[in-house]
PDB file of C-alpha atoms and ligand atoms in Angstrom:
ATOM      1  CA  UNK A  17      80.175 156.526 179.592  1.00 61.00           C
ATOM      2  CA  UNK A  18      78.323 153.290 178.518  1.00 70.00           C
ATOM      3  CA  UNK A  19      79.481 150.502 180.523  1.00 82.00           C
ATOM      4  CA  UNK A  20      81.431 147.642 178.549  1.00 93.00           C
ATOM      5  CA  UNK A  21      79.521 143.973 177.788  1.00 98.00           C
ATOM      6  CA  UNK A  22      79.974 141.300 180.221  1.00 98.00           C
ATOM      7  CA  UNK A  23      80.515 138.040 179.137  1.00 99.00           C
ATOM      8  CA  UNK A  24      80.800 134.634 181.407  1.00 99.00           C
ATOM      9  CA  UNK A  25      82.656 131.741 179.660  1.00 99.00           C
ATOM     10  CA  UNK A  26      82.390 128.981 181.600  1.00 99.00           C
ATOM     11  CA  UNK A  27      85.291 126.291 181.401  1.00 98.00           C
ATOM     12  CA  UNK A  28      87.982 129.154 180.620  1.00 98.00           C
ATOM     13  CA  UNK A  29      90.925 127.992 181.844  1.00 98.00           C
ATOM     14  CA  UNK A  30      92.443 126.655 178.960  1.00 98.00           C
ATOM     15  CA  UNK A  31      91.426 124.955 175.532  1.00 98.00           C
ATOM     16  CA  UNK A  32      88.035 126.186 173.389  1.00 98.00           C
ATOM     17  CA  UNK A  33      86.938 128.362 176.829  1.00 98.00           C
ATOM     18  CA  UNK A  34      90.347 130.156 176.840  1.00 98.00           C
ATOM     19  CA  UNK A  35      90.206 131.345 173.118  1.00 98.00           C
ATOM     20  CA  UNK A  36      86.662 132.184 173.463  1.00 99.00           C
ATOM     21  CA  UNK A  37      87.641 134.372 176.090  1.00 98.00           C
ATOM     22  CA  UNK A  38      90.436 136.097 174.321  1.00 98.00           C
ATOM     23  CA  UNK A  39      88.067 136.331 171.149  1.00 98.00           C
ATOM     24  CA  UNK A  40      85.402 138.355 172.881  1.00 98.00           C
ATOM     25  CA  UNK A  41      88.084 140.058 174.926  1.00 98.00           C
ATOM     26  CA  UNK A  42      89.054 141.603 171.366  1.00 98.00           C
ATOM     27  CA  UNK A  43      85.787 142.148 170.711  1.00 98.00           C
ATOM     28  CA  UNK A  44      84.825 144.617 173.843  1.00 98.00           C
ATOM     29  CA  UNK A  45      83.747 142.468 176.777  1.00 98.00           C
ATOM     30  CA  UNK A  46      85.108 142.577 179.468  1.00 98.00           C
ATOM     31  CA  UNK A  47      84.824 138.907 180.789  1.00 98.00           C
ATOM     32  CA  UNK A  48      83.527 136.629 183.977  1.00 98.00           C
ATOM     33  CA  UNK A  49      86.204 133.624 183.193  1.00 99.00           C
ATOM     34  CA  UNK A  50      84.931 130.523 185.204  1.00 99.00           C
ATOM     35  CA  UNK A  51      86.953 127.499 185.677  1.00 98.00           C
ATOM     36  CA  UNK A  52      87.530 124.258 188.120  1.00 98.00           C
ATOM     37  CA  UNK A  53      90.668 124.038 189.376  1.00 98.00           C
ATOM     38  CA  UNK A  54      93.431 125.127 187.335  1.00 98.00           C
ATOM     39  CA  UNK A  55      94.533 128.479 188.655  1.00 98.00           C
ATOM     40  CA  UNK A  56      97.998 128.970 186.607  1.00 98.00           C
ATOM     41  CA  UNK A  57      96.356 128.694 184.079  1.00 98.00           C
ATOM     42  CA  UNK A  58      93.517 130.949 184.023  1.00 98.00           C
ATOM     43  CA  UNK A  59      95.864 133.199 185.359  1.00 98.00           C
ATOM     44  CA  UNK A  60      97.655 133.428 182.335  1.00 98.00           C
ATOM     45  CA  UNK A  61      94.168 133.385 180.211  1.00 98.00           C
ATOM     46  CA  UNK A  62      93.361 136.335 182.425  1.00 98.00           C
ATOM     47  CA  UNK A  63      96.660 138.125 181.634  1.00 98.00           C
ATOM     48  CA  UNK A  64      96.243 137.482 177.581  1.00 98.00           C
ATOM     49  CA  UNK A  65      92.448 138.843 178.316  1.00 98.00           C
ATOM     50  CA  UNK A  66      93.437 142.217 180.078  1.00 98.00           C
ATOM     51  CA  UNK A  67      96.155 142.816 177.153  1.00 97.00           C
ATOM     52  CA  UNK A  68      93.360 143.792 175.340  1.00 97.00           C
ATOM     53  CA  UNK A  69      92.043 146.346 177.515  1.00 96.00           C
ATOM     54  CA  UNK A  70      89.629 144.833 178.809  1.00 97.00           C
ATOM     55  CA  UNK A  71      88.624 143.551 182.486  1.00 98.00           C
ATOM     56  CA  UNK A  72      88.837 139.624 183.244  1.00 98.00           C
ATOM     57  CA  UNK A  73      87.471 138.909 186.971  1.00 98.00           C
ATOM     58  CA  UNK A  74      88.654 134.509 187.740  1.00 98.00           C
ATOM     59  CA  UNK A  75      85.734 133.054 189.032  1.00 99.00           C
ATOM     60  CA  UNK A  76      86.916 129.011 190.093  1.00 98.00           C
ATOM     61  CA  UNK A  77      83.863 126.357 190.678  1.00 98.00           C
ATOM     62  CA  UNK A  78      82.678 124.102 189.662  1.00 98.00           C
ATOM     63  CA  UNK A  79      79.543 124.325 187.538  1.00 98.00           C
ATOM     64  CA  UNK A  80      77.851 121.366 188.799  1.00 98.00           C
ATOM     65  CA  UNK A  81      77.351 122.480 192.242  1.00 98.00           C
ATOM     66  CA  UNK A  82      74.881 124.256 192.210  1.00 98.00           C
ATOM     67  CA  UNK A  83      75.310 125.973 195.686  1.00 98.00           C
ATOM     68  CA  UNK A  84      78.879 126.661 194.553  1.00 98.00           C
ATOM     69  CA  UNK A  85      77.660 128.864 191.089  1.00 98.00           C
ATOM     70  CA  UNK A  86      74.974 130.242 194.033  1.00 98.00           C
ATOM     71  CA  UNK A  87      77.684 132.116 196.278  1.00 98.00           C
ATOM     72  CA  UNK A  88      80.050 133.031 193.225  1.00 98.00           C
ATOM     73  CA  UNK A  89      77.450 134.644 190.930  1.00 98.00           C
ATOM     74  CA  UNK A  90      74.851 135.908 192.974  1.00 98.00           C
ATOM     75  CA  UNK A  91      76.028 138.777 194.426  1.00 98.00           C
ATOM     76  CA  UNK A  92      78.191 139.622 191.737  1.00 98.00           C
ATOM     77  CA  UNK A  93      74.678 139.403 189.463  1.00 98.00           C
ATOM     78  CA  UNK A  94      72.794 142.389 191.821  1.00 98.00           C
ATOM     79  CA  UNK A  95      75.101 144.653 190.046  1.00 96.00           C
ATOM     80  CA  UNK A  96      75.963 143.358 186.498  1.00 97.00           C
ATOM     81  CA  UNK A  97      74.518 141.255 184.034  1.00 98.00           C
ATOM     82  CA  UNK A  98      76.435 139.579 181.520  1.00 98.00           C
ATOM     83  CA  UNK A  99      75.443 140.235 178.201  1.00 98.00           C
ATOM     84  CA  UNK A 100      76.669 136.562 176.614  1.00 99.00           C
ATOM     85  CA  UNK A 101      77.141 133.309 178.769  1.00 99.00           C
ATOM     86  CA  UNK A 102      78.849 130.719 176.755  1.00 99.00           C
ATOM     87  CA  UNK A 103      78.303 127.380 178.499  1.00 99.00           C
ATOM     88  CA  UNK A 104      81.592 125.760 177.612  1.00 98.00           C
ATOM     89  CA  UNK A 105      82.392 123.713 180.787  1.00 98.00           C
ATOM     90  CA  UNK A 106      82.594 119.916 180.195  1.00 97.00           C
ATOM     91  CA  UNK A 107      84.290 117.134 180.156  1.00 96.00           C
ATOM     92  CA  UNK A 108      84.683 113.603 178.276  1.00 97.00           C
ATOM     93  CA  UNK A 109      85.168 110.142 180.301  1.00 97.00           C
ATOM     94  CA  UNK A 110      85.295 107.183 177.483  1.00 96.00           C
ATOM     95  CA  UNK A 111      84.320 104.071 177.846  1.00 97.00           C
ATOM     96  CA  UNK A 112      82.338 101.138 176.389  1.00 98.00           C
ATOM     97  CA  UNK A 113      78.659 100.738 177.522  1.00 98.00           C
ATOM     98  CA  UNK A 114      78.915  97.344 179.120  1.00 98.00           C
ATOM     99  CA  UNK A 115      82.056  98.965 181.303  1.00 98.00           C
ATOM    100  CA  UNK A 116      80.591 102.069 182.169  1.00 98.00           C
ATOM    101  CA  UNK A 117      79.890 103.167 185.699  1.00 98.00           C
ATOM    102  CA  UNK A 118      77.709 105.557 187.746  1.00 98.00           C
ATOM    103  CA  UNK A 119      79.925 107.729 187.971  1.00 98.00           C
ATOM    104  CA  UNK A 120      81.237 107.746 184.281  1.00 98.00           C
ATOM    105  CA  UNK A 121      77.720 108.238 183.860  1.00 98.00           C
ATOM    106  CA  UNK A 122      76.259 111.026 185.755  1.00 98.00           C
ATOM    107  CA  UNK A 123      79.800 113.311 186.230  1.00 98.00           C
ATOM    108  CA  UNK A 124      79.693 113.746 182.407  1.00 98.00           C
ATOM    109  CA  UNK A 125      76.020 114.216 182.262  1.00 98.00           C
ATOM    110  CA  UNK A 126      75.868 116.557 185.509  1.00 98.00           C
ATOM    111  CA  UNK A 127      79.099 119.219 184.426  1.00 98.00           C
ATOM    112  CA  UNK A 128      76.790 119.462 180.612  1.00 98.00           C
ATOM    113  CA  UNK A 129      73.448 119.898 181.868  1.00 98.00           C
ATOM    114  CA  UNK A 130      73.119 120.885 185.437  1.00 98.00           C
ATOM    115  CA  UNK A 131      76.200 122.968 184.911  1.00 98.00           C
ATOM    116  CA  UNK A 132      74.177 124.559 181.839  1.00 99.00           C
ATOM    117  CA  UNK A 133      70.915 124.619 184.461  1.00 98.00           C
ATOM    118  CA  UNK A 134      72.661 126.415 187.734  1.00 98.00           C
ATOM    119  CA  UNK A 135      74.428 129.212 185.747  1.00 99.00           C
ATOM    120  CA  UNK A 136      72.383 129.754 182.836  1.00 98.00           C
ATOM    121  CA  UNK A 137      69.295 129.980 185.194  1.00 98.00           C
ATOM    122  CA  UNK A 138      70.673 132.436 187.509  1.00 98.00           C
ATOM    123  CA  UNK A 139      72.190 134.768 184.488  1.00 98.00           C
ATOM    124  CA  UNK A 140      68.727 134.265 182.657  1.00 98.00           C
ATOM    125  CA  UNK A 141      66.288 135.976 185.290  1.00 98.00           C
ATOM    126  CA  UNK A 142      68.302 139.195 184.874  1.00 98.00           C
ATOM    127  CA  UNK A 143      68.797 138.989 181.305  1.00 98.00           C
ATOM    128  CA  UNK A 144      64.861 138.652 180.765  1.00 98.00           C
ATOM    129  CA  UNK A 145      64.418 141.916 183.226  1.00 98.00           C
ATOM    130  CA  UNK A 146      66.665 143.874 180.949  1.00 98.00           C
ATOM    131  CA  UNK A 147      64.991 141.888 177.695  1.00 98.00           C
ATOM    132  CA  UNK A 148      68.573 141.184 176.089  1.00 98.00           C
ATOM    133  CA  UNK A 149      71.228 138.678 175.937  1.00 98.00           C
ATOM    134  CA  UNK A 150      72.827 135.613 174.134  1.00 98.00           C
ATOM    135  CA  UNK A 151      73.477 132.276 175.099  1.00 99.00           C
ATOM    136  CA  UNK A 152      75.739 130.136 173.652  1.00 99.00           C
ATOM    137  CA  UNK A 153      76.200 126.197 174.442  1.00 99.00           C
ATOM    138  CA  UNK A 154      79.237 124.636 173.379  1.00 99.00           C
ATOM    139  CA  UNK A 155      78.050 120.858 172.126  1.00 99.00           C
ATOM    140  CA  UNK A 156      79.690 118.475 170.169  1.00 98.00           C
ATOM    141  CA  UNK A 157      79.761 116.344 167.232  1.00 98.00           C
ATOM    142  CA  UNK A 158      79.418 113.451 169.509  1.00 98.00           C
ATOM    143  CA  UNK A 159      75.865 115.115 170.580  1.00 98.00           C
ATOM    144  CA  UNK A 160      74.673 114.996 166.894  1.00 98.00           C
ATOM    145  CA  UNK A 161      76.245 111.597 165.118  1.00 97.00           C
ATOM    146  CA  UNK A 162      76.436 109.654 168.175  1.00 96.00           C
ATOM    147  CA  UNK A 163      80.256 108.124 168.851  1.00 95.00           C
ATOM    148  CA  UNK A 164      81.359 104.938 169.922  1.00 96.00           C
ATOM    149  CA  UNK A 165      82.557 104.661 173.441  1.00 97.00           C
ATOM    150  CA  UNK A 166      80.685 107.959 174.001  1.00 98.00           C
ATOM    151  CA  UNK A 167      77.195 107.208 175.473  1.00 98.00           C
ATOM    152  CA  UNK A 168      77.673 109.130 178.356  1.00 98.00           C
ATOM    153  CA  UNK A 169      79.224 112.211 176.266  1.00 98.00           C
ATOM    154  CA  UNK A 170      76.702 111.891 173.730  1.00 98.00           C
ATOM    155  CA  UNK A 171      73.706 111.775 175.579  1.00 98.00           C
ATOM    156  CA  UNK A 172      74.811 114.713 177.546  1.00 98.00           C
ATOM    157  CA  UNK A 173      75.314 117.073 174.138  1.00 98.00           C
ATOM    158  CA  UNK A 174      72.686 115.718 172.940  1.00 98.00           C
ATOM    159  CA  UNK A 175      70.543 116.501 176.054  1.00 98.00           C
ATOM    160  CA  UNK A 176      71.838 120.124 175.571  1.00 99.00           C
ATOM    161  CA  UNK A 177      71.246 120.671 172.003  1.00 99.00           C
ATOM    162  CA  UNK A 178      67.647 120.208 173.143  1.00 99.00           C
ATOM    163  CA  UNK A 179      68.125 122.649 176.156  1.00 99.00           C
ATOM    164  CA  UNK A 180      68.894 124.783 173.589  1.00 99.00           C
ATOM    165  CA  UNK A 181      66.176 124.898 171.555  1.00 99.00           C
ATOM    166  CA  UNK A 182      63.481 124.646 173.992  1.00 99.00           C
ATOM    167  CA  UNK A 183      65.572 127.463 175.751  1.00 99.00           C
ATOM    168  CA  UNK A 184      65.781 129.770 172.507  1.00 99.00           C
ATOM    169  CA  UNK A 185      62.081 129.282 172.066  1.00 98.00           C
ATOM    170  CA  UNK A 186      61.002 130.535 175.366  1.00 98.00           C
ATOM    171  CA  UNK A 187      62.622 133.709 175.849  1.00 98.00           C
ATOM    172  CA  UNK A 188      63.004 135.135 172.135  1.00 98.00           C
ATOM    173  CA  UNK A 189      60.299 137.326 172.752  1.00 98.00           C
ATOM    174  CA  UNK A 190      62.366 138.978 175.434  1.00 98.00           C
ATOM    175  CA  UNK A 191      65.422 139.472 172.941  1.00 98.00           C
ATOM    176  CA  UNK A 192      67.411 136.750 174.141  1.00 99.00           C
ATOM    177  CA  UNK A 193      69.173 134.514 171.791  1.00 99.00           C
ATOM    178  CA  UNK A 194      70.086 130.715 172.509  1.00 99.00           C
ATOM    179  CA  UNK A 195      72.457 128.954 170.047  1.00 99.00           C
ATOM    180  CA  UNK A 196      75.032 126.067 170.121  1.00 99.00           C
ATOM    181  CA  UNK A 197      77.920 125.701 168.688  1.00 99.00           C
ATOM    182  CA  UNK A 198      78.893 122.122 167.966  1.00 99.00           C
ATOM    183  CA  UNK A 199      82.806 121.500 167.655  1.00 98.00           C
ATOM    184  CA  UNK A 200      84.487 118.180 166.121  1.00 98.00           C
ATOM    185  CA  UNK A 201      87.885 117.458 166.682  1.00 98.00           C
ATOM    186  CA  UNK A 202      89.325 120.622 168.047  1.00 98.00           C
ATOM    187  CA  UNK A 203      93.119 120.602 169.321  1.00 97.00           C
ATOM    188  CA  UNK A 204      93.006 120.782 173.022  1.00 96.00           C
ATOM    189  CA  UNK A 205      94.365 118.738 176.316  1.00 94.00           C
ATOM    190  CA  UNK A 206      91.145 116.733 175.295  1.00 93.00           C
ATOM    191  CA  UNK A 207      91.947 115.173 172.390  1.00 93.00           C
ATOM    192  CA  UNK A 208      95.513 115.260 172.948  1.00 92.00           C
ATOM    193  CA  UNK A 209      95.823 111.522 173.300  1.00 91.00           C
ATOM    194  CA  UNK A 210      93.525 110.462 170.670  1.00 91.00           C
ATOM    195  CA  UNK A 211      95.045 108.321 167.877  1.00 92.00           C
ATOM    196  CA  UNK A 212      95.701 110.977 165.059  1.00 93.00           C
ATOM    197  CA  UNK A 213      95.870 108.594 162.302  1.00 94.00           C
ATOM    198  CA  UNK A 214      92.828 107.143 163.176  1.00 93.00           C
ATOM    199  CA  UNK A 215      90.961 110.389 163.485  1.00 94.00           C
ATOM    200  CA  UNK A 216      92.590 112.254 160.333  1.00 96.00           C
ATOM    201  CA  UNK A 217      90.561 110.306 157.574  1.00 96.00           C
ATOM    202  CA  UNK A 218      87.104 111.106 159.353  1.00 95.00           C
ATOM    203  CA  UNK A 219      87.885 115.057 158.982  1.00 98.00           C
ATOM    204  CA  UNK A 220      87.300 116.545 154.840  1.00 98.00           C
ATOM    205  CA  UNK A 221      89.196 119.058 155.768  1.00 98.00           C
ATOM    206  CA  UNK A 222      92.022 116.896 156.741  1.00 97.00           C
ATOM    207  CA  UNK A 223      93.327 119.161 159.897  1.00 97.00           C
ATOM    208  CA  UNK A 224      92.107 119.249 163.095  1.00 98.00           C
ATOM    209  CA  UNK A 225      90.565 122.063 164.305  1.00 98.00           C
ATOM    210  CA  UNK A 226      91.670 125.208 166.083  1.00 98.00           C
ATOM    211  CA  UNK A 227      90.327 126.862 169.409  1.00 98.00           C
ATOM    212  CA  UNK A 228      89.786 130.340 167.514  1.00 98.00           C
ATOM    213  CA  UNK A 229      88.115 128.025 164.702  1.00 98.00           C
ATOM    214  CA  UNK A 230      85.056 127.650 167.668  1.00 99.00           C
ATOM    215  CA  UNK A 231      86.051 131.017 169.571  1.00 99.00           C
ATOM    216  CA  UNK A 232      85.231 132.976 165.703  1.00 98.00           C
ATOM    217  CA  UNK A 233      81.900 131.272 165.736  1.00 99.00           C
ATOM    218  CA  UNK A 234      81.180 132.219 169.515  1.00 99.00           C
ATOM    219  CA  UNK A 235      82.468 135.993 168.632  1.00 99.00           C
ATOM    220  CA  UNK A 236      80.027 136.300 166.091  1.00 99.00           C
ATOM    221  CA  UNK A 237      76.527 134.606 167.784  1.00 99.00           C
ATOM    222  CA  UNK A 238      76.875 137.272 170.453  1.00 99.00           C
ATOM    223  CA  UNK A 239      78.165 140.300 168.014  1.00 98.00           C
ATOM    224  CA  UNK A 240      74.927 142.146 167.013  1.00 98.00           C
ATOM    225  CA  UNK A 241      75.475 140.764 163.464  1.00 98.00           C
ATOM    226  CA  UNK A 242      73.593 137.507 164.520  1.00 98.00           C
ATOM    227  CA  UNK A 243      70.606 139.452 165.637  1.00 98.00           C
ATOM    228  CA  UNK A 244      68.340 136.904 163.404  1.00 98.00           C
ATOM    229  CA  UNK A 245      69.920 133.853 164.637  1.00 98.00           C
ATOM    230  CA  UNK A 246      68.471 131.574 167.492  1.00 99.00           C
ATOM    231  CA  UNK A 247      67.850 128.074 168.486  1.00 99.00           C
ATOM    232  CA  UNK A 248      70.868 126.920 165.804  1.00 99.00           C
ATOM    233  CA  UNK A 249      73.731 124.309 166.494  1.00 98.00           C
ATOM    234  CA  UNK A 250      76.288 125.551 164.131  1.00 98.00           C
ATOM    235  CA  UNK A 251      78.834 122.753 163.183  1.00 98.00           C
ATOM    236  CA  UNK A 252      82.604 123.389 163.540  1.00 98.00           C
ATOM    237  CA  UNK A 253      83.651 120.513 162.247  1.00 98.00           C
ATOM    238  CA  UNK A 254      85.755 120.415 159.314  1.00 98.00           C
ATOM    239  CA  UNK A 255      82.651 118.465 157.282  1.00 98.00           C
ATOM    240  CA  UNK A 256      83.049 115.540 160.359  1.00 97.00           C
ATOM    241  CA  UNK A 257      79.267 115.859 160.054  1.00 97.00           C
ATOM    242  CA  UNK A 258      77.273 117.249 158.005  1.00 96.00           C
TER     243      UNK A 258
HETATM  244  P1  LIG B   7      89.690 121.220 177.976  1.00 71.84           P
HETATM  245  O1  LIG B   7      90.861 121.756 177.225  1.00 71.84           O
HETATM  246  O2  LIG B   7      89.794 119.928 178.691  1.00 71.84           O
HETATM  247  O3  LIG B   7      89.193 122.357 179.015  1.00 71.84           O
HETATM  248  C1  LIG B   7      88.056 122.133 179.791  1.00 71.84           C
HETATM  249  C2  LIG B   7      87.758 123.355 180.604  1.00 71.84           C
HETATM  250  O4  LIG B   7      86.546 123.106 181.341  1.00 71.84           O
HETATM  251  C3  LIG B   7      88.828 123.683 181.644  1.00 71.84           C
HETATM  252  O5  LIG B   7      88.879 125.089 181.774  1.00 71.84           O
HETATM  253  C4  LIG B   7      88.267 123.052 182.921  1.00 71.84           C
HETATM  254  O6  LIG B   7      88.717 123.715 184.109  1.00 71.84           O
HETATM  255  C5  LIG B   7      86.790 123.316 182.727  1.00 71.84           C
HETATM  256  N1  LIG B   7      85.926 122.434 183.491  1.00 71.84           N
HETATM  257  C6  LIG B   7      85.808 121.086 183.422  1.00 71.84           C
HETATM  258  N2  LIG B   7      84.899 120.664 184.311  1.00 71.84           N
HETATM  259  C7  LIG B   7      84.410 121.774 184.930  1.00 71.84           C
HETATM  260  C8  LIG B   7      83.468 121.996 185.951  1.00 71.84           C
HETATM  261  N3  LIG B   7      82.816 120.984 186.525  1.00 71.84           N
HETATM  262  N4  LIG B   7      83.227 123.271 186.353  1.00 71.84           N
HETATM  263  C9  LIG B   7      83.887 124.308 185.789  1.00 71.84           C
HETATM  264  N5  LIG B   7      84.809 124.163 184.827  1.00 71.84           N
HETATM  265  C10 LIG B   7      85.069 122.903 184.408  1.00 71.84           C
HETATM  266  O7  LIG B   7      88.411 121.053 177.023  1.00 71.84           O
HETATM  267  P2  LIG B   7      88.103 121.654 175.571  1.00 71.84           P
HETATM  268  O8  LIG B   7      88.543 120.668 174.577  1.00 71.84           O
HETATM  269  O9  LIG B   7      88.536 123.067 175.493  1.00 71.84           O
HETATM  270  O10 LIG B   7      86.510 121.574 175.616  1.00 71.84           O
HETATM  271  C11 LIG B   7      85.690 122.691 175.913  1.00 71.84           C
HETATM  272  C12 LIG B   7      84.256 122.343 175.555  1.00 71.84           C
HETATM  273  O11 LIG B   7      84.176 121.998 174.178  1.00 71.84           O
HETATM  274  C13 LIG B   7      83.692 121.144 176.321  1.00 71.84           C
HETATM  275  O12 LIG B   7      82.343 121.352 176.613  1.00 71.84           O
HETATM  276  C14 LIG B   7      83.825 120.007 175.332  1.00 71.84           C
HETATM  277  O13 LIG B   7      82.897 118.999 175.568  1.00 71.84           O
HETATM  278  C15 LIG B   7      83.568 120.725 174.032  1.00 71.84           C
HETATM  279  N6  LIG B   7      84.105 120.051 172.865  1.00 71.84           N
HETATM  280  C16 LIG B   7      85.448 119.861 172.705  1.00 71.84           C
HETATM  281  C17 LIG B   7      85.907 119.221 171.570  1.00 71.84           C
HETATM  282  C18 LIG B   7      87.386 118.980 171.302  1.00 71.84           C
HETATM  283  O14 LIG B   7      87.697 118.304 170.317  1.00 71.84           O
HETATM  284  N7  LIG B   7      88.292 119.489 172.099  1.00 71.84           N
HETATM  285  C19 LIG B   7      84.999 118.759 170.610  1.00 71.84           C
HETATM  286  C20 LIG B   7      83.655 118.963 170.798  1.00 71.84           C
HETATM  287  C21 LIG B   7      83.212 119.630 171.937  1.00 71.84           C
HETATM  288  P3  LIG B   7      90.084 123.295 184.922  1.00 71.84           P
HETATM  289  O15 LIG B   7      91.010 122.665 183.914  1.00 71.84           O
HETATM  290  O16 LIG B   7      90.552 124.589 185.472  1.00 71.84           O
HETATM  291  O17 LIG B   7      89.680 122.338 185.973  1.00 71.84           O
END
């Protein structure tokens, strides 16, 4: 029997990781979910995952370490390769310019692009062995427009929008395929305290969005019917930005 698709979401303990992880748990994979530190509830993202018939092993660290995605993937990675990773680990730490600090700086920056170095790097070296695979960034809005009180934020989507393009230019001659998928508002513990009246007239579509509005997009980058589709950033965004 062919063995079942692996896919590694990072960031799936709850929120935009948690439906992408139920998504492609519909869809056949069984799934690597990665998360920080919230145990109860990947736990219960695990149990919705294995409802579907499909595996869900928890993998908790934190994707910034990189010695810490070193011990948790590497020997898992001399027997399995995951056929999608979906970077979707990150975080968002507002403030002004003129009040931000080092640390406000670099934590936001390091969980978006070293966290996108340490595990895409490791996954990638098998991936171009077996010359297949898809890699999906989760980016933002914020990463495109630029937002106010987001430097940090921005510059760090930013930063990985371009990851992904360089990325999706180097190894498409091995079959690999590098996209991002760039969310606006979505409803999640992350924009949870944001002022919804202020935030309502910047969406067209006048609704915030949904997990499953991202986790549909993810589902189809790494389905085989976006087999002609790499080095995009494909907007979720209600018409935010356009
Ligand atoms: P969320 O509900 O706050 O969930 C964040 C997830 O990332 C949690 O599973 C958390 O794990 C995990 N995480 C955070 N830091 C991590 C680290 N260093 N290592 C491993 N896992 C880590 O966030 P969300 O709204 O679903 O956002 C998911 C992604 O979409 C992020 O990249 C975010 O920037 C992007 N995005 C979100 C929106 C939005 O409106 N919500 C818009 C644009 C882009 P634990 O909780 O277990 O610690």
């Amino acid at each position: 029997m062919e063995k079942r698709r692996i896919a590694l979401i990072t960031g799936g303990s709850k929120g935009i990781g948690a439906a992408i992880a139920a998504a492609l748990a519909r869809d056949g994979f069984d799934i690597w979910l990665n998360y920080r530190s919230d145990h109860e509830s990947a736990s219960r993202v695990a149990a919705e995952v294995e409802k579907e018939g499909t595996s869900c092993l928890l993998l908790p660290f934190d994707v910034a370490d990189g010695e810490a995605v070193k011990s948790a993937l590497t020997p898992l990675l001399e027997n399995d390769t995951p056929y999608a990773v979906v970077n979707n680990a990150g975080y968002a730490k507002d403030t002004i310019m003129a009040m931000m600090n080092e640390r406000e700086w670099k934590g936001v920056l390091s969980v978006a692009l070293d966290g996108f170095f340490f595990v895409t790097r490791l996954v990638l070296v098998n991936m171009l062995r077996k010359r297949q695979g898809r890699i999906v960034n989760i980016v933002s809005t914020s990463g495109q427009s630029g937002m106010p009180g987001q430097t940090n934020y921005s510059a760090a989507k930013a930063g990985l929008i371009g990851a992904t393009k360089a990325l999706a230019a180097e190894v498409a001659k091995r079959n690999i395929l590098v996209n991002a998928v760039s969310p606006g508002f979505i409803e999640t513990d992350m924009t949870h305290d944001l002022p919804k009246d202020r935030i309502l007239p910047m969406i067209p579509l006048g609704r915030l969005g949904k997990p499953a509005d991202v986790a549909d997009v993810v589902s189809f980058l790494v389905s085989d019917k976006a087999a002609y589709i790499t080095g995009q950033i494909i907007a979720v965004n209600g018409g935010t930005y356009m």
